[in-house]
Amino acid sequence: MQSDFNFNYGHLFEKELLNEILSIGEYKKVPEGTELIDIGSSIKFMPLVISGAIKILREDENGDELVLYFIEQGDTCAMTITCCLGQSKSKIRAVAERDTEIIMIPVKMIGEWMNKYQTWQNFILQSYHERMQELLEAIDTIAFLNMDERLLKYLKDKAMVNRDEVIQVTHKEIANDLHTSRVVISRLLKSLEIKGEIQLNRNQITVLNL
DNA sequence: ACATTAAGTGATT
DNA sequence: AATCACTTAATGT
């Protein structure tokens, strides 16, 4: 695991900082589906993703979900940074999209290392910036794209983070993630299949034009 | 063979 | 795009 960590972050941080992260941070390997952060919970750790992917989603009062974006290896959750600065509770939920390895950094270290290490400061600002972009993209997708384009983007994103063009998922699950009904997804998937974008099988979708 | 769950379809709002 | 009602197909026991 240390080699994986160094592979992803080694060129970003100086040796001292790497050592601090490794000694203070807590390594965790979580299986697919693990809920890492829930809405309303206070955040005590900031996760650094070593491998795998995490799905970030929002939920309304009825428990209806809406996927915002995925974070991958080399990424961190910008929400924790916001939380750290503003002392607020989490406004999002984070679920492991697949088996995922992370290092949990205590939130208080974020600020300390910001002052101590230039590379850390860059990393935090950089990832905050990237998340902001992702968020804008997510808004665009929801507000301006038709459902079929939205669906295709979702499928491509999912194929991307899973490093596999074959996605194991039911129409129902997609409908939940995109906050629509199963029937709509089935119909749109069918039309995407006819357009030659994807191939459908039970519990499985193959994305063709990646 | 039967029950359960996933997916496809027409019609209506 | 959502919902209903129904059919068909795949899968588990």
Tab-separated table of C-alpha atoms (C1' of nucleotides) in Angstrom:
chain	number	residue	atom	x	y	z
A	1	MET	CA	0.000	0.000	0.000
A	2	GLN	CA	2.837	2.378	0.758
A	3	SER	CA	4.097	1.991	-2.774
A	4	ASP	CA	0.642	2.790	-4.138
A	5	PHE	CA	0.546	5.831	-1.955
A	6	ASN	CA	3.935	6.987	-3.115
A	7	PHE	CA	2.941	6.382	-6.689
A	8	ASN	CA	-0.034	8.703	-6.379
A	9	TYR	CA	1.298	11.336	-4.073
A	10	GLY	CA	5.068	10.882	-4.042
A	11	HIS	CA	5.742	13.480	-6.695
A	12	LEU	CA	3.369	15.960	-5.045
A	13	PHE	CA	4.732	16.152	-1.545
A	14	GLU	CA	8.177	16.381	0.004
A	15	LYS	CA	9.561	13.509	2.000
A	16	GLU	CA	8.838	15.021	5.397
A	17	LEU	CA	5.195	15.546	4.588
A	18	LEU	CA	4.870	12.078	3.122
A	19	ASN	CA	6.234	10.660	6.332
A	20	GLU	CA	3.849	12.705	8.432
A	21	ILE	CA	0.911	11.558	6.327
A	22	LEU	CA	1.958	7.953	6.643
A	23	SER	CA	2.511	8.117	10.381
A	24	ILE	CA	-0.510	10.223	11.335
A	25	GLY	CA	-2.986	9.149	8.672
A	26	GLU	CA	-4.915	5.968	9.136
A	27	TYR	CA	-4.913	3.552	6.223
A	28	LYS	CA	-8.258	2.002	5.443
A	29	LYS	CA	-9.452	-0.425	2.841
A	30	VAL	CA	-13.210	-0.365	2.345
A	31	PRO	CA	-15.421	-2.594	0.207
A	32	GLU	CA	-17.796	-1.339	-2.448
A	33	GLY	CA	-20.911	0.282	-1.046
A	34	THR	CA	-19.345	1.489	2.197
A	35	GLU	CA	-20.775	4.757	3.387
A	36	LEU	CA	-17.825	6.970	4.244
A	37	ILE	CA	-19.583	10.215	5.033
A	38	ASP	CA	-23.253	10.753	5.715
A	39	ILE	CA	-25.323	13.896	5.428
A	40	GLY	CA	-25.427	15.777	8.689
A	41	SER	CA	-22.469	14.004	10.204
A	42	SER	CA	-19.561	16.042	11.400
A	43	ILE	CA	-16.391	15.335	9.531
A	44	LYS	CA	-13.383	14.308	11.562
A	45	PHE	CA	-11.228	12.948	8.804
A	46	MET	CA	-10.279	13.928	5.345
A	47	PRO	CA	-9.898	10.995	2.995
A	48	LEU	CA	-7.052	10.763	0.511
A	49	VAL	CA	-7.995	8.285	-2.170
A	50	ILE	CA	-5.196	5.853	-3.008
A	51	SER	CA	-7.133	3.514	-5.247
A	52	GLY	CA	-10.730	2.921	-6.227
A	53	ALA	CA	-13.385	5.604	-6.436
A	54	ILE	CA	-15.966	7.357	-4.290
A	55	LYS	CA	-19.412	8.521	-5.339
A	56	ILE	CA	-20.509	11.892	-3.993
A	57	LEU	CA	-24.225	12.425	-3.795
A	58	ARG	CA	-26.845	14.710	-2.378
A	59	GLU	CA	-30.093	13.683	-0.845
A	60	ASP	CA	-33.375	15.504	-0.240
A	61	GLU	CA	-35.673	15.229	2.741
A	62	ASN	CA	-37.516	12.291	1.189
A	63	GLY	CA	-34.333	10.309	0.874
A	64	ASP	CA	-34.201	10.764	-2.881
A	65	GLU	CA	-30.655	10.790	-4.137
A	66	LEU	CA	-28.811	12.654	-6.835
A	67	VAL	CA	-25.247	11.852	-7.812
A	68	LEU	CA	-23.009	14.907	-8.112
A	69	TYR	CA	-19.690	13.454	-9.167
A	70	PHE	CA	-17.079	10.801	-8.534
A	71	ILE	CA	-13.677	11.235	-6.942
A	72	GLU	CA	-10.759	9.024	-7.832
A	73	GLN	CA	-7.231	8.159	-6.774
A	74	GLY	CA	-5.170	11.254	-6.100
A	75	ASP	CA	-8.288	13.175	-5.180
A	76	THR	CA	-9.664	14.272	-1.899
A	77	CYS	CA	-13.065	15.407	-0.744
A	78	ALA	CA	-13.409	19.158	-0.956
A	79	MET	CA	-16.346	19.010	1.389
A	80	THR	CA	-14.022	18.202	4.260
A	81	ILE	CA	-12.031	21.339	3.508
A	82	THR	CA	-15.176	23.432	3.616
A	83	CYS	CA	-16.134	21.691	6.789
A	84	CYS	CA	-12.747	22.271	8.331
A	85	LEU	CA	-12.887	25.987	7.624
A	86	GLY	CA	-16.506	26.545	8.567
A	87	GLN	CA	-16.967	23.897	11.251
A	88	SER	CA	-20.175	22.815	9.568
A	89	LYS	CA	-21.730	19.419	9.105
A	90	SER	CA	-21.476	17.454	5.925
A	91	LYS	CA	-23.936	18.456	3.235
A	92	ILE	CA	-23.201	15.445	1.109
A	93	ARG	CA	-22.955	11.707	1.335
A	94	ALA	CA	-19.920	9.747	0.193
A	95	VAL	CA	-20.213	6.101	-0.782
A	96	ALA	CA	-17.427	3.834	-2.031
A	97	GLU	CA	-18.175	3.177	-5.676
A	98	ARG	CA	-15.911	0.137	-5.669
A	99	ASP	CA	-13.380	-1.435	-3.333
A	100	THR	CA	-11.375	1.563	-2.287
A	101	GLU	CA	-8.184	2.335	-0.373
A	102	ILE	CA	-7.940	5.591	1.501
A	103	ILE	CA	-5.847	7.336	4.098
A	104	MET	CA	-7.821	9.155	6.745
A	105	ILE	CA	-6.226	12.420	7.763
A	106	PRO	CA	-7.505	14.103	10.932
A	107	VAL	CA	-9.172	17.343	9.966
A	108	LYS	CA	-7.001	19.447	12.271
A	109	MET	CA	-3.910	18.473	10.304
A	110	ILE	CA	-5.235	20.188	7.193
A	111	GLY	CA	-4.688	23.628	8.660
A	112	GLU	CA	-1.398	22.763	10.344
A	113	TRP	CA	0.129	21.384	7.189
A	114	MET	CA	-1.157	24.336	5.193
A	115	ASN	CA	1.172	26.557	7.164
A	116	LYS	CA	4.014	24.099	7.267
A	117	TYR	CA	4.176	22.763	3.743
A	118	GLN	CA	3.875	24.744	0.540
A	119	THR	CA	3.134	21.567	-1.445
A	120	TRP	CA	0.241	20.721	0.858
A	121	GLN	CA	-1.218	24.178	0.440
A	122	ASN	CA	-0.998	23.825	-3.321
A	123	PHE	CA	-2.626	20.432	-3.164
A	124	ILE	CA	-5.548	21.652	-1.076
A	125	LEU	CA	-6.149	24.724	-3.208
A	126	GLN	CA	-5.766	22.708	-6.373
A	127	SER	CA	-8.239	20.039	-5.358
A	128	TYR	CA	-10.665	22.627	-4.092
A	129	HIS	CA	-10.463	24.259	-7.489
A	130	GLU	CA	-11.008	20.955	-9.278
A	131	ARG	CA	-14.029	20.101	-7.157
A	132	MET	CA	-15.481	23.495	-7.875
A	133	GLN	CA	-15.161	22.788	-11.580
A	134	GLU	CA	-16.805	19.421	-11.125
A	135	LEU	CA	-19.657	21.017	-9.270
A	136	LEU	CA	-20.243	23.535	-12.039
A	137	GLU	CA	-20.168	20.689	-14.517
A	138	ALA	CA	-22.707	18.826	-12.429
A	139	ILE	CA	-24.978	21.856	-12.399
A	140	ASP	CA	-24.665	22.254	-16.158
A	141	THR	CA	-25.483	18.611	-16.614
A	142	ILE	CA	-28.595	18.813	-14.525
A	143	ALA	CA	-29.821	22.188	-15.709
A	144	PHE	CA	-28.953	22.265	-19.374
A	145	LEU	CA	-28.511	18.737	-20.633
A	146	ASN	CA	-31.356	16.492	-21.710
A	147	MET	CA	-31.848	13.384	-19.693
A	148	ASP	CA	-30.342	11.189	-22.410
A	149	GLU	CA	-27.113	13.211	-22.485
A	150	ARG	CA	-27.068	13.203	-18.728
A	151	LEU	CA	-27.462	9.460	-18.708
A	152	LEU	CA	-24.672	8.964	-21.218
A	153	LYS	CA	-22.331	11.176	-19.195
A	154	TYR	CA	-23.198	9.202	-16.091
A	155	LEU	CA	-22.432	5.918	-17.816
A	156	LYS	CA	-19.146	7.204	-19.192
A	157	ASP	CA	-18.118	8.587	-15.805
A	158	LYS	CA	-18.977	5.297	-14.195
A	159	ALA	CA	-17.030	3.336	-16.776
A	160	MET	CA	-14.122	5.725	-16.248
A	161	VAL	CA	-13.867	5.465	-12.474
A	162	ASN	CA	-14.292	1.717	-12.573
A	163	ARG	CA	-11.651	1.367	-15.273
A	164	ASP	CA	-14.023	-0.917	-17.134
A	165	GLU	CA	-16.426	-0.275	-20.001
A	166	VAL	CA	-18.657	-3.024	-18.646
A	167	ILE	CA	-20.804	-1.620	-15.856
A	168	GLN	CA	-22.626	-3.884	-13.431
A	169	VAL	CA	-25.789	-2.011	-12.591
A	170	THR	CA	-29.566	-2.259	-12.849
A	171	HIS	CA	-31.809	0.327	-14.474
A	172	LYS	CA	-33.341	0.886	-11.069
A	173	GLU	CA	-30.018	1.862	-9.530
A	174	ILE	CA	-29.278	4.305	-12.322
A	175	ALA	CA	-32.716	5.823	-11.881
A	176	ASN	CA	-31.960	6.368	-8.198
A	177	ASP	CA	-28.584	7.948	-8.916
A	178	LEU	CA	-30.028	10.339	-11.490
A	179	HIS	CA	-33.182	10.917	-9.530
A	180	THR	CA	-35.658	9.746	-12.122
A	181	SER	CA	-37.840	6.711	-12.676
A	182	ARG	CA	-36.792	3.277	-13.837
A	183	VAL	CA	-39.125	3.338	-16.853
A	184	VAL	CA	-37.501	6.497	-18.176
A	185	ILE	CA	-34.027	5.021	-17.806
A	186	SER	CA	-35.062	1.806	-19.541
A	187	ARG	CA	-36.424	3.775	-22.482
A	188	LEU	CA	-33.408	6.052	-22.783
A	189	LEU	CA	-31.009	3.137	-22.485
A	190	LYS	CA	-32.886	1.386	-25.248
A	191	SER	CA	-32.544	4.401	-27.536
A	192	LEU	CA	-28.849	4.707	-26.668
A	193	GLU	CA	-28.436	1.078	-27.589
A	194	ILE	CA	-30.121	1.633	-30.941
A	195	LYS	CA	-27.807	4.604	-31.545
A	196	GLY	CA	-24.911	2.221	-30.980
A	197	GLU	CA	-23.600	3.984	-27.888
A	198	ILE	CA	-24.058	1.100	-25.506
A	199	GLN	CA	-24.901	-2.562	-25.294
A	200	LEU	CA	-27.505	-3.825	-22.862
A	201	ASN	CA	-27.617	-7.009	-20.839
A	202	ARG	CA	-29.342	-7.914	-17.640
A	203	ASN	CA	-27.557	-6.235	-14.729
A	204	GLN	CA	-24.892	-5.051	-17.102
A	205	ILE	CA	-24.236	-2.243	-19.552
A	206	THR	CA	-21.291	-1.994	-21.930
A	207	VAL	CA	-20.267	1.507	-22.966
A	208	LEU	CA	-19.029	1.354	-26.545
A	209	ASN	CA	-17.697	4.752	-27.617
A	210	LEU	CA	-15.325	5.633	-24.835
B	1	DA	C1'	-41.857	-25.900	-11.987
B	2	DC	C1'	-42.491	-21.845	-9.475
B	3	DA	C1'	-41.373	-17.406	-7.401
B	4	DT	C1'	-38.778	-13.355	-7.710
B	5	DT	C1'	-36.576	-9.674	-9.844
B	6	DA	C1'	-35.090	-7.036	-14.047
B	7	DA	C1'	-36.395	-5.064	-18.148
B	8	DG	C1'	-39.621	-3.700	-22.177
B	9	DT	C1'	-43.898	-1.286	-23.836
B	10	DG	C1'	-48.352	1.217	-24.661
B	11	DA	C1'	-51.233	4.547	-22.903
B	12	DT	C1'	-52.196	8.583	-20.128
B	13	DT	C1'	-51.139	12.945	-17.855
C	1	DA	C1'	-40.498	13.133	-18.052
C	2	DA	C1'	-43.471	10.645	-14.692
C	3	DT	C1'	-46.732	7.116	-13.619
C	4	DC	C1'	-49.669	3.106	-14.281
C	5	DA	C1'	-50.589	-1.202	-15.732
C	6	DC	C1'	-49.172	-5.009	-17.918
C	7	DT	C1'	-45.930	-8.252	-20.479
C	8	DT	C1'	-41.784	-10.650	-21.220
C	9	DA	C1'	-37.307	-12.313	-20.001
C	10	DA	C1'	-33.751	-13.900	-16.847
C	11	DT	C1'	-32.418	-15.991	-12.638
C	12	DG	C1'	-32.598	-18.314	-8.183
C	13	DT	C1'	-34.608	-22.236	-5.300
